[in-house]
PDB file of C-alpha atoms in Angstrom:
ATOM      1  CA  MET A   1      83.515 108.571  86.234  1.00 97.00           C
ATOM      2  CA  LYS A   2      82.584 110.051  89.618  1.00 98.00           C
ATOM      3  CA  GLY A   3      84.639 109.426  92.772  1.00 98.00           C
ATOM      4  CA  ILE A   4      83.558 108.888  96.370  1.00 98.00           C
ATOM      5  CA  VAL A   5      85.784 108.977  99.449  1.00 98.00           C
ATOM      6  CA  LEU A   6      84.036 107.300 102.363  1.00 98.00           C
ATOM      7  CA  ALA A   7      85.565 109.005 105.381  1.00 95.00           C
ATOM      8  CA  GLY A   8      82.980 108.046 107.983  1.00 85.00           C
ATOM      9  CA  GLY A   9      83.100 105.882 111.072  1.00 79.00           C
ATOM     10  CA  SER A  10      84.104 106.726 114.596  1.00 75.00           C
ATOM     11  CA  GLY A  11      87.698 105.499 114.435  1.00 84.00           C
ATOM     12  CA  THR A  12      87.281 103.193 117.420  1.00 87.00           C
ATOM     13  CA  ARG A  13      90.358 101.156 116.491  1.00 91.00           C
ATOM     14  CA  LEU A  14      92.483 104.291 116.767  1.00 91.00           C
ATOM     15  CA  GLN A  15      91.212 105.619 120.095  1.00 92.00           C
ATOM     16  CA  PRO A  16      92.249 107.756 121.913  1.00 93.00           C
ATOM     17  CA  LEU A  17      93.803 109.409 118.828  1.00 89.00           C
ATOM     18  CA  THR A  18      90.353 109.907 117.334  1.00 89.00           C
ATOM     19  CA  TRP A  19      88.633 111.318 120.410  1.00 91.00           C
ATOM     20  CA  GLY A  20      89.393 114.865 119.297  1.00 87.00           C
ATOM     21  CA  THR A  21      89.743 114.590 115.536  1.00 89.00           C
ATOM     22  CA  SER A  22      88.677 112.628 112.485  1.00 90.00           C
ATOM     23  CA  LYS A  23      90.692 109.533 111.612  1.00 93.00           C
ATOM     24  CA  GLN A  24      91.151 110.899 108.101  1.00 94.00           C
ATOM     25  CA  LEU A  25      92.878 114.012 109.469  1.00 95.00           C
ATOM     26  CA  LEU A  26      95.540 112.051 111.331  1.00 96.00           C
ATOM     27  CA  PRO A  27      99.019 112.446 109.826  1.00 96.00           C
ATOM     28  CA  VAL A  28     100.609 109.825 107.625  1.00 98.00           C
ATOM     29  CA  TYR A  29     104.134 111.216 107.767  1.00 97.00           C
ATOM     30  CA  ASP A  30     103.828 114.642 106.100  1.00 96.00           C
ATOM     31  CA  LYS A  31     100.184 114.912 105.081  1.00 97.00           C
ATOM     32  CA  PRO A  32      96.682 114.039 106.314  1.00 98.00           C
ATOM     33  CA  LEU A  33      95.527 110.467 105.786  1.00 98.00           C
ATOM     34  CA  VAL A  34      92.671 111.576 103.509  1.00 98.00           C
ATOM     35  CA  TYR A  35      95.177 112.874 100.931  1.00 98.00           C
ATOM     36  CA  TYR A  36      96.114 109.306 100.042  1.00 98.00           C
ATOM     37  CA  PRO A  37      92.715 108.054  98.831  1.00 98.00           C
ATOM     38  CA  ILE A  38      92.075 111.377  97.081  1.00 98.00           C
ATOM     39  CA  SER A  39      95.383 110.964  95.241  1.00 98.00           C
ATOM     40  CA  VAL A  40      94.225 107.581  93.909  1.00 98.00           C
ATOM     41  CA  LEU A  41      91.098 109.117  92.409  1.00 98.00           C
ATOM     42  CA  MET A  42      93.138 111.926  90.884  1.00 98.00           C
ATOM     43  CA  LEU A  43      95.608 109.486  89.346  1.00 98.00           C
ATOM     44  CA  ALA A  44      92.648 107.653  87.825  1.00 98.00           C
ATOM     45  CA  GLY A  45      91.650 110.886  86.090  1.00 97.00           C
ATOM     46  CA  ILE A  46      88.654 111.549  88.354  1.00 98.00           C
ATOM     47  CA  ARG A  47      88.019 115.197  89.216  1.00 98.00           C
ATOM     48  CA  ASP A  48      84.421 115.184  90.528  1.00 98.00           C
ATOM     49  CA  ILE A  49      84.710 113.826  94.070  1.00 98.00           C
ATOM     50  CA  LEU A  50      82.209 113.365  96.902  1.00 98.00           C
ATOM     51  CA  VAL A  51      83.480 113.187 100.489  1.00 98.00           C
ATOM     52  CA  ILE A  52      81.142 111.388 102.906  1.00 98.00           C
ATOM     53  CA  SER A  53      81.742 111.657 106.640  1.00 97.00           C
ATOM     54  CA  THR A  54      80.114 112.027 110.035  1.00 94.00           C
ATOM     55  CA  PRO A  55      78.366 115.202 111.229  1.00 95.00           C
ATOM     56  CA  THR A  56      81.284 115.981 113.556  1.00 93.00           C
ATOM     57  CA  SER A  57      84.111 115.249 111.102  1.00 94.00           C
ATOM     58  CA  LEU A  58      82.695 116.744 107.916  1.00 96.00           C
ATOM     59  CA  PRO A  59      83.263 120.442 108.821  1.00 96.00           C
ATOM     60  CA  ALA A  60      86.975 119.800 109.444  1.00 96.00           C
ATOM     61  CA  LEU A  61      87.334 117.887 106.179  1.00 97.00           C
ATOM     62  CA  ARG A  62      85.555 120.673 104.315  1.00 97.00           C
ATOM     63  CA  ASN A  63      87.881 123.208 105.948  1.00 97.00           C
ATOM     64  CA  LEU A  64      90.914 121.180 104.841  1.00 97.00           C
ATOM     65  CA  LEU A  65      89.845 120.465 101.270  1.00 98.00           C
ATOM     66  CA  GLY A  66      87.526 123.342 100.372  1.00 97.00           C
ATOM     67  CA  ASP A  67      85.686 123.167  97.067  1.00 98.00           C
ATOM     68  CA  GLY A  68      88.678 121.576  95.327  1.00 98.00           C
ATOM     69  CA  SER A  69      89.250 124.454  92.906  1.00 98.00           C
ATOM     70  CA  ARG A  70      92.839 125.026  94.055  1.00 97.00           C
ATOM     71  CA  LEU A  71      93.576 121.520  92.743  1.00 98.00           C
ATOM     72  CA  GLY A  72      91.414 121.782  89.651  1.00 98.00           C
ATOM     73  CA  LEU A  73      88.877 119.455  91.293  1.00 98.00           C
ATOM     74  CA  ASP A  74      85.239 119.710  92.348  1.00 98.00           C
ATOM     75  CA  PHE A  75      84.566 118.502  95.891  1.00 98.00           C
ATOM     76  CA  SER A  76      81.075 117.849  97.231  1.00 98.00           C
ATOM     77  CA  TYR A  77      80.158 116.761 100.753  1.00 98.00           C
ATOM     78  CA  ARG A  78      77.474 114.578 102.317  1.00 98.00           C
ATOM     79  CA  VAL A  79      76.783 113.461 105.879  1.00 97.00           C
ATOM     80  CA  GLN A  80      76.437 109.840 106.934  1.00 94.00           C
ATOM     81  CA  PRO A  81      74.750 110.306 110.324  1.00 90.00           C
ATOM     82  CA  GLU A  82      75.796 106.917 111.690  1.00 88.00           C
ATOM     83  CA  PRO A  83      77.810 103.901 110.502  1.00 86.00           C
ATOM     84  CA  ARG A  84      75.472 102.077 108.111  1.00 92.00           C
ATOM     85  CA  GLY A  85      78.006 100.148 106.065  1.00 94.00           C
ATOM     86  CA  ILE A  86      80.229 100.865 103.090  1.00 96.00           C
ATOM     87  CA  ALA A  87      77.445 100.200 100.585  1.00 97.00           C
ATOM     88  CA  ASP A  88      75.366 102.947 102.206  1.00 97.00           C
ATOM     89  CA  ALA A  89      77.698 105.405 100.468  1.00 98.00           C
ATOM     90  CA  PHE A  90      75.812 104.750  97.230  1.00 98.00           C
ATOM     91  CA  LEU A  91      72.513 105.711  98.833  1.00 98.00           C
ATOM     92  CA  VAL A  92      73.957 108.803 100.527  1.00 97.00           C
ATOM     93  CA  GLY A  93      75.564 109.834  97.246  1.00 98.00           C
ATOM     94  CA  ALA A  94      72.847 108.711  94.825  1.00 98.00           C
ATOM     95  CA  ASP A  95      72.122 112.215  93.549  1.00 98.00           C
ATOM     96  CA  PHE A  96      75.838 112.886  93.149  1.00 98.00           C
ATOM     97  CA  ILE A  97      76.396 109.666  91.183  1.00 98.00           C
ATOM     98  CA  ASP A  98      73.494 110.510  88.864  1.00 96.00           C
ATOM     99  CA  ASP A  99      73.614 107.238  86.874  1.00 95.00           C
ATOM    100  CA  GLU A 100      77.327 107.482  86.109  1.00 97.00           C
ATOM    101  CA  PRO A 101      80.097 104.950  86.800  1.00 98.00           C
ATOM    102  CA  THR A 102      81.614 105.421  90.243  1.00 98.00           C
ATOM    103  CA  ALA A 103      84.902 104.764  92.013  1.00 98.00           C
ATOM    104  CA  LEU A 104      84.585 104.269  95.758  1.00 98.00           C
ATOM    105  CA  ILE A 105      87.632 104.362  98.012  1.00 98.00           C
ATOM    106  CA  LEU A 106      87.824 104.112 101.783  1.00 97.00           C
ATOM    107  CA  GLY A 107      89.268 107.134 103.547  1.00 96.00           C
ATOM    108  CA  ASP A 108      91.905 105.185 105.475  1.00 96.00           C
ATOM    109  CA  ASN A 109      93.434 103.231 102.565  1.00 97.00           C
ATOM    110  CA  VAL A 110      96.936 103.945 101.268  1.00 98.00           C
ATOM    111  CA  PHE A 111      97.974 102.692  97.809  1.00 98.00           C
ATOM    112  CA  HIS A 112     101.303 103.143  96.059  1.00 97.00           C
ATOM    113  CA  GLY A 113     103.144 101.534  93.193  1.00 95.00           C
ATOM    114  CA  ALA A 114     104.885 102.129  89.890  1.00 88.00           C
ATOM    115  CA  GLY A 115     102.457 102.031  87.021  1.00 92.00           C
ATOM    116  CA  PHE A 116      99.443 102.530  89.267  1.00 96.00           C
ATOM    117  CA  PRO A 117      97.954 105.437  87.247  1.00 96.00           C
ATOM    118  CA  ARG A 118      98.092 103.365  84.065  1.00 96.00           C
ATOM    119  CA  LEU A 119      96.496 100.385  85.816  1.00 96.00           C
ATOM    120  CA  LEU A 120      93.689 102.561  87.169  1.00 97.00           C
ATOM    121  CA  ARG A 121      92.887 104.103  83.811  1.00 97.00           C
ATOM    122  CA  GLU A 122      92.977 100.746  82.032  1.00 97.00           C
ATOM    123  CA  SER A 123      90.580  99.361  84.633  1.00 97.00           C
ATOM    124  CA  ILE A 124      88.177 102.244  84.054  1.00 97.00           C
ATOM    125  CA  ALA A 125      88.347 101.837  80.280  1.00 97.00           C
ATOM    126  CA  ALA A 126      87.591  98.100  80.583  1.00 95.00           C
ATOM    127  CA  LEU A 127      84.896  98.442  83.264  1.00 97.00           C
ATOM    128  CA  ASP A 128      82.064  95.967  82.812  1.00 95.00           C
ATOM    129  CA  GLY A 129      80.019  95.705  86.001  1.00 97.00           C
ATOM    130  CA  CYS A 130      82.472  96.054  88.861  1.00 97.00           C
ATOM    131  CA  THR A 131      86.233  95.856  89.240  1.00 98.00           C
ATOM    132  CA  LEU A 132      87.754  94.962  92.602  1.00 98.00           C
ATOM    133  CA  PHE A 133      91.413  95.203  93.503  1.00 97.00           C
ATOM    134  CA  GLY A 134      93.076  92.279  95.247  1.00 96.00           C
ATOM    135  CA  TYR A 135      96.262  92.333  97.292  1.00 96.00           C
ATOM    136  CA  PRO A 136      98.123  89.216  98.520  1.00 95.00           C
ATOM    137  CA  VAL A 137      98.179  88.884 102.317  1.00 94.00           C
ATOM    138  CA  SER A 138      99.687  86.368 104.719  1.00 92.00           C
ATOM    139  CA  ASP A 139      96.610  86.286 106.982  1.00 91.00           C
ATOM    140  CA  PRO A 140      93.628  85.951 104.602  1.00 93.00           C
ATOM    141  CA  GLU A 141      91.248  84.936 107.372  1.00 91.00           C
ATOM    142  CA  ARG A 142      91.147  88.608 108.443  1.00 89.00           C
ATOM    143  CA  TYR A 143      89.872  89.942 105.109  1.00 90.00           C
ATOM    144  CA  GLY A 144      87.300  89.587 102.389  1.00 91.00           C
ATOM    145  CA  ILE A 145      88.980  87.208  99.963  1.00 94.00           C
ATOM    146  CA  GLY A 146      88.499  86.957  96.219  1.00 93.00           C
ATOM    147  CA  GLU A 147      89.050  83.484  94.783  1.00 91.00           C
ATOM    148  CA  THR A 148      90.060  83.191  91.126  1.00 90.00           C
ATOM    149  CA  ASP A 149      90.278  80.270  88.726  1.00 89.00           C
ATOM    150  CA  GLU A 150      93.290  79.314  86.618  1.00 85.00           C
ATOM    151  CA  GLN A 151      92.391  81.967  84.047  1.00 85.00           C
ATOM    152  CA  GLY A 152      92.241  84.668  86.713  1.00 85.00           C
ATOM    153  CA  ASN A 153      88.461  84.964  86.666  1.00 90.00           C
ATOM    154  CA  LEU A 154      86.796  85.844  89.945  1.00 93.00           C
ATOM    155  CA  VAL A 155      84.715  82.862  91.089  1.00 94.00           C
ATOM    156  CA  SER A 156      83.906  83.546  94.752  1.00 94.00           C
ATOM    157  CA  ILE A 157      84.035  86.204  97.454  1.00 94.00           C
ATOM    158  CA  GLU A 158      84.234  85.208 101.113  1.00 91.00           C
ATOM    159  CA  GLU A 159      84.271  87.560 104.085  1.00 88.00           C
ATOM    160  CA  LYS A 160      86.888  86.523 106.691  1.00 89.00           C
ATOM    161  CA  PRO A 161      86.814  82.827 105.731  1.00 88.00           C
ATOM    162  CA  LEU A 162      87.817  80.188 108.274  1.00 87.00           C
ATOM    163  CA  ARG A 163      89.384  78.161 105.459  1.00 87.00           C
ATOM    164  CA  PRO A 164      90.486  80.682 102.829  1.00 87.00           C
ATOM    165  CA  ARG A 165      90.557  79.503  99.225  1.00 86.00           C
ATOM    166  CA  GLY A 166      93.090  82.125  98.272  1.00 87.00           C
ATOM    167  CA  ASN A 167      95.104  84.999  99.671  1.00 92.00           C
ATOM    168  CA  ASN A 168      93.904  87.938  97.576  1.00 93.00           C
ATOM    169  CA  ALA A 169      92.380  90.395 100.034  1.00 95.00           C
ATOM    170  CA  ILE A 170      89.818  92.707  98.474  1.00 96.00           C
ATOM    171  CA  THR A 171      91.075  96.213  99.152  1.00 97.00           C
ATOM    172  CA  GLY A 172      89.098  99.365  99.870  1.00 97.00           C
ATOM    173  CA  LEU A 173      89.050 100.512  96.238  1.00 98.00           C
ATOM    174  CA  TYR A 174      86.084  99.626  94.028  1.00 98.00           C
ATOM    175  CA  PHE A 175      84.978 100.588  90.501  1.00 98.00           C
ATOM    176  CA  TYR A 176      81.282 100.213  89.589  1.00 98.00           C
ATOM    177  CA  ASP A 177      79.059 100.866  86.625  1.00 98.00           C
ATOM    178  CA  SER A 178      75.873 102.923  86.863  1.00 96.00           C
ATOM    179  CA  ASP A 179      73.839  99.982  88.239  1.00 98.00           C
ATOM    180  CA  VAL A 180      75.439 100.188  91.679  1.00 98.00           C
ATOM    181  CA  VAL A 181      72.884 102.540  93.250  1.00 98.00           C
ATOM    182  CA  GLU A 182      69.948 100.324  92.326  1.00 98.00           C
ATOM    183  CA  ILE A 183      71.822  97.263  93.559  1.00 98.00           C
ATOM    184  CA  ALA A 184      72.540  98.984  96.880  1.00 98.00           C
ATOM    185  CA  ARG A 185      68.853  99.797  97.234  1.00 97.00           C
ATOM    186  CA  THR A 186      67.981  96.097  97.108  1.00 96.00           C
ATOM    187  CA  LEU A 187      70.267  95.132  99.989  1.00 96.00           C
ATOM    188  CA  THR A 188      69.099  94.003 103.414  1.00 94.00           C
ATOM    189  CA  PRO A 189      71.189  95.107 106.414  1.00 93.00           C
ATOM    190  CA  SER A 190      73.466  92.435 107.828  1.00 91.00           C
ATOM    191  CA  GLU A 191      73.389  91.129 111.394  1.00 89.00           C
ATOM    192  CA  ARG A 192      75.414  94.149 112.479  1.00 88.00           C
ATOM    193  CA  GLY A 193      72.816  96.462 110.908  1.00 89.00           C
ATOM    194  CA  GLU A 194      74.936  97.607 107.969  1.00 93.00           C
ATOM    195  CA  LEU A 195      74.735  97.456 104.189  1.00 95.00           C
ATOM    196  CA  GLU A 196      77.721  95.318 103.273  1.00 95.00           C
ATOM    197  CA  ILE A 197      79.895  96.069 100.264  1.00 96.00           C
ATOM    198  CA  THR A 198      80.498  92.324  99.930  1.00 95.00           C
ATOM    199  CA  ASP A 199      76.785  91.885  99.209  1.00 96.00           C
ATOM    200  CA  VAL A 200      77.010  94.438  96.379  1.00 97.00           C
ATOM    201  CA  ASN A 201      80.017  92.621  94.937  1.00 97.00           C
ATOM    202  CA  LYS A 202      78.251  89.247  95.162  1.00 96.00           C
ATOM    203  CA  VAL A 203      75.344  90.584  93.094  1.00 97.00           C
ATOM    204  CA  TYR A 204      77.760  91.558  90.344  1.00 97.00           C
ATOM    205  CA  LEU A 205      79.526  88.202  90.721  1.00 96.00           C
ATOM    206  CA  LYS A 206      76.236  86.333  90.317  1.00 96.00           C
ATOM    207  CA  GLN A 207      75.617  88.340  87.144  1.00 96.00           C
ATOM    208  CA  GLY A 208      79.065  87.373  85.853  1.00 95.00           C
ATOM    209  CA  ARG A 209      80.156  91.013  85.909  1.00 97.00           C
ATOM    210  CA  ALA A 210      82.626  91.109  88.824  1.00 96.00           C
ATOM    211  CA  HIS A 211      86.335  91.202  88.043  1.00 96.00           C
ATOM    212  CA  LEU A 212      89.434  91.141  90.217  1.00 96.00           C
ATOM    213  CA  THR A 213      92.569  93.101  89.359  1.00 95.00           C
ATOM    214  CA  ARG A 214      95.481  91.821  91.390  1.00 94.00           C
ATOM    215  CA  LEU A 215      98.011  94.266  92.800  1.00 95.00           C
ATOM    216  CA  GLY A 216     101.113  92.125  92.851  1.00 87.00           C
ATOM    217  CA  ARG A 217     104.783  92.724  93.481  1.00 88.00           C
ATOM    218  CA  GLY A 218     105.695  96.395  93.237  1.00 91.00           C
ATOM    219  CA  TYR A 219     102.484  97.629  94.839  1.00 96.00           C
ATOM    220  CA  THR A 220     101.731  98.576  98.424  1.00 97.00           C
ATOM    221  CA  TRP A 221      98.335  98.626 100.115  1.00 97.00           C
ATOM    222  CA  ILE A 222      97.887  99.616 103.752  1.00 96.00           C
ATOM    223  CA  ASP A 223      94.604  99.832 105.638  1.00 94.00           C
ATOM    224  CA  ALA A 224      95.740 102.520 108.068  1.00 94.00           C
ATOM    225  CA  GLY A 225      92.897 101.971 110.538  1.00 91.00           C
ATOM    226  CA  THR A 226      94.933 100.697 113.500  1.00 93.00           C
ATOM    227  CA  HIS A 227      97.787 102.166 115.500  1.00 96.00           C
ATOM    228  CA  ASP A 228     100.289  99.716 114.006  1.00 95.00           C
ATOM    229  CA  SER A 229      99.156 100.157 110.399  1.00 95.00           C
ATOM    230  CA  LEU A 230      99.014 103.951 110.742  1.00 96.00           C
ATOM    231  CA  LEU A 231     102.615 103.911 111.948  1.00 97.00           C
ATOM    232  CA  ALA A 232     103.593 101.472 109.192  1.00 97.00           C
ATOM    233  CA  ALA A 233     102.063 103.773 106.571  1.00 98.00           C
ATOM    234  CA  SER A 234     104.019 106.757 107.925  1.00 98.00           C
ATOM    235  CA  GLN A 235     107.264 104.804 107.965  1.00 98.00           C
ATOM    236  CA  TYR A 236     106.691 103.545 104.426  1.00 98.00           C
ATOM    237  CA  VAL A 237     106.035 107.057 103.091  1.00 98.00           C
ATOM    238  CA  GLN A 238     109.029 108.440 105.006  1.00 98.00           C
ATOM    239  CA  VAL A 239     111.391 105.875 103.480  1.00 98.00           C
ATOM    240  CA  ILE A 240     110.121 106.433  99.927  1.00 97.00           C
ATOM    241  CA  GLU A 241     110.248 110.205 100.170  1.00 97.00           C
ATOM    242  CA  GLN A 242     113.634 110.480 101.858  1.00 97.00           C
ATOM    243  CA  ARG A 243     115.383 107.917  99.654  1.00 97.00           C
ATOM    244  CA  GLN A 244     113.856 108.867  96.315  1.00 96.00           C
ATOM    245  CA  GLY A 245     113.330 112.581  96.839  1.00 96.00           C
ATOM    246  CA  VAL A 246     109.696 112.410  95.678  1.00 96.00           C
ATOM    247  CA  ARG A 247     106.416 112.910  97.524  1.00 97.00           C
ATOM    248  CA  VAL A 248     103.766 110.220  97.812  1.00 98.00           C
ATOM    249  CA  ALA A 249     100.165 111.416  97.371  1.00 98.00           C
ATOM    250  CA  CYS A 250     101.191 115.051  96.876  1.00 98.00           C
ATOM    251  CA  LEU A 251      97.878 116.362  95.550  1.00 98.00           C
ATOM    252  CA  GLU A 252      99.287 119.600  94.207  1.00 98.00           C
ATOM    253  CA  GLU A 253     102.005 117.802  92.230  1.00 98.00           C
ATOM    254  CA  ILE A 254      99.485 115.366  90.766  1.00 98.00           C
ATOM    255  CA  ALA A 255      97.234 118.278  89.826  1.00 98.00           C
ATOM    256  CA  VAL A 256      99.936 120.186  87.947  1.00 98.00           C
ATOM    257  CA  ARG A 257     101.404 117.103  86.237  1.00 97.00           C
ATOM    258  CA  MET A 258      97.957 116.058  85.013  1.00 96.00           C
ATOM    259  CA  GLY A 259      97.179 119.533  83.766  1.00 97.00           C
ATOM    260  CA  TYR A 260      94.460 120.277  86.314  1.00 97.00           C
ATOM    261  CA  ILE A 261      96.282 123.435  87.442  1.00 98.00           C
ATOM    262  CA  SER A 262      98.994 125.611  85.934  1.00 97.00           C
ATOM    263  CA  ARG A 263     102.642 125.760  86.916  1.00 97.00           C
ATOM    264  CA  ASP A 264     102.052 129.240  88.342  1.00 97.00           C
ATOM    265  CA  SER A 265      99.208 127.938  90.502  1.00 97.00           C
ATOM    266  CA  CYS A 266     101.461 125.158  91.805  1.00 98.00           C
ATOM    267  CA  ALA A 267     104.134 127.713  92.665  1.00 97.00           C
ATOM    268  CA  GLU A 268     101.578 129.867  94.451  1.00 97.00           C
ATOM    269  CA  LEU A 269     100.457 126.886  96.556  1.00 97.00           C
ATOM    270  CA  GLY A 270     104.094 126.170  97.364  1.00 97.00           C
ATOM    271  CA  GLU A 271     104.709 129.749  98.445  1.00 97.00           C
ATOM    272  CA  ARG A 272     101.854 129.475 100.958  1.00 96.00           C
ATOM    273  CA  MET A 273     103.689 126.575 102.610  1.00 96.00           C
ATOM    274  CA  GLN A 274     107.280 127.575 101.944  1.00 93.00           C
ATOM    275  CA  GLY A 275     108.076 127.291 105.652  1.00 95.00           C
ATOM    276  CA  SER A 276     107.771 123.513 105.294  1.00 96.00           C
ATOM    277  CA  GLY A 277     109.649 120.984 103.214  1.00 96.00           C
ATOM    278  CA  TYR A 278     106.348 120.161 101.523  1.00 97.00           C
ATOM    279  CA  GLY A 279     105.949 123.728 100.298  1.00 97.00           C
ATOM    280  CA  ARG A 280     109.544 123.952  99.104  1.00 97.00           C
ATOM    281  CA  TYR A 281     109.027 120.711  97.188  1.00 97.00           C
ATOM    282  CA  LEU A 282     106.081 122.260  95.356  1.00 98.00           C
ATOM    283  CA  LEU A 283     108.190 125.250  94.427  1.00 97.00           C
ATOM    284  CA  GLU A 284     110.853 122.901  93.024  1.00 97.00           C
ATOM    285  CA  ILE A 285     108.238 121.009  91.038  1.00 97.00           C
ATOM    286  CA  ALA A 286     106.847 124.239  89.567  1.00 97.00           C
ATOM    287  CA  GLN A 287     110.320 125.437  88.598  1.00 96.00           C
ATOM    288  CA  SER A 288     111.180 122.131  86.932  1.00 95.00           C
ATOM    289  CA  LEU A 289     108.166 122.120  84.598  1.00 92.00           C
TER     290      LEU A 289
END
């Protein structure tokens, strides 16, 4: 499976923070925001990753991430010249996808939870059409909502419904089979001039091939696209890391634990940052393996 991180947009909800930098480079406690969606793809076992961003933000993201080899990954980059909707990522990255299944994750989404790697890999193994990930929210009228029947089957998808028929918000993580590019090509832009991801999901739903995996108790999902949610994400990560002594979305640790890089390579990366607690943590991880 290929992976795409959609790190585009102008970050208007976070202005003036985003006037001088990409939203995905803003800190969530001890690491850039973009580390968090990349960590999800890594935990799913995905190593071939495309980063899509704006012409102004892409050079900085490329400078941060490089070609991915230090993490045992392969990063590619594409420009999305202007906001044209989430589903446009499949057209921008069509040659990268190359008729393979694809995981798409939004560049400002933070996921965390025990058992998440196992859930991701099981979802990939069982993929038939598309798999969406739902998260219970108290204000469903603000989100795209997936309604399920008594057996847990997805029966409808509504975008910001006035009268929600459920509270499972569809998060910014999506798994698709190889049909997704052709489906995206059939879409008509919405009233706001964008190709909507909801329209892609509704095509799969009409075909009976859309499934909803619910992230229940024990999982956290934060759309860190506002000042309040960005702060909440930082505070959440700070509490987890300080109380448990582990790092959330530490790409180097994930890479060495999954066998993408060696223990010596992890130690070398830690030595480069040994002036920070993050670097010293990597050295401890390398020594413990």
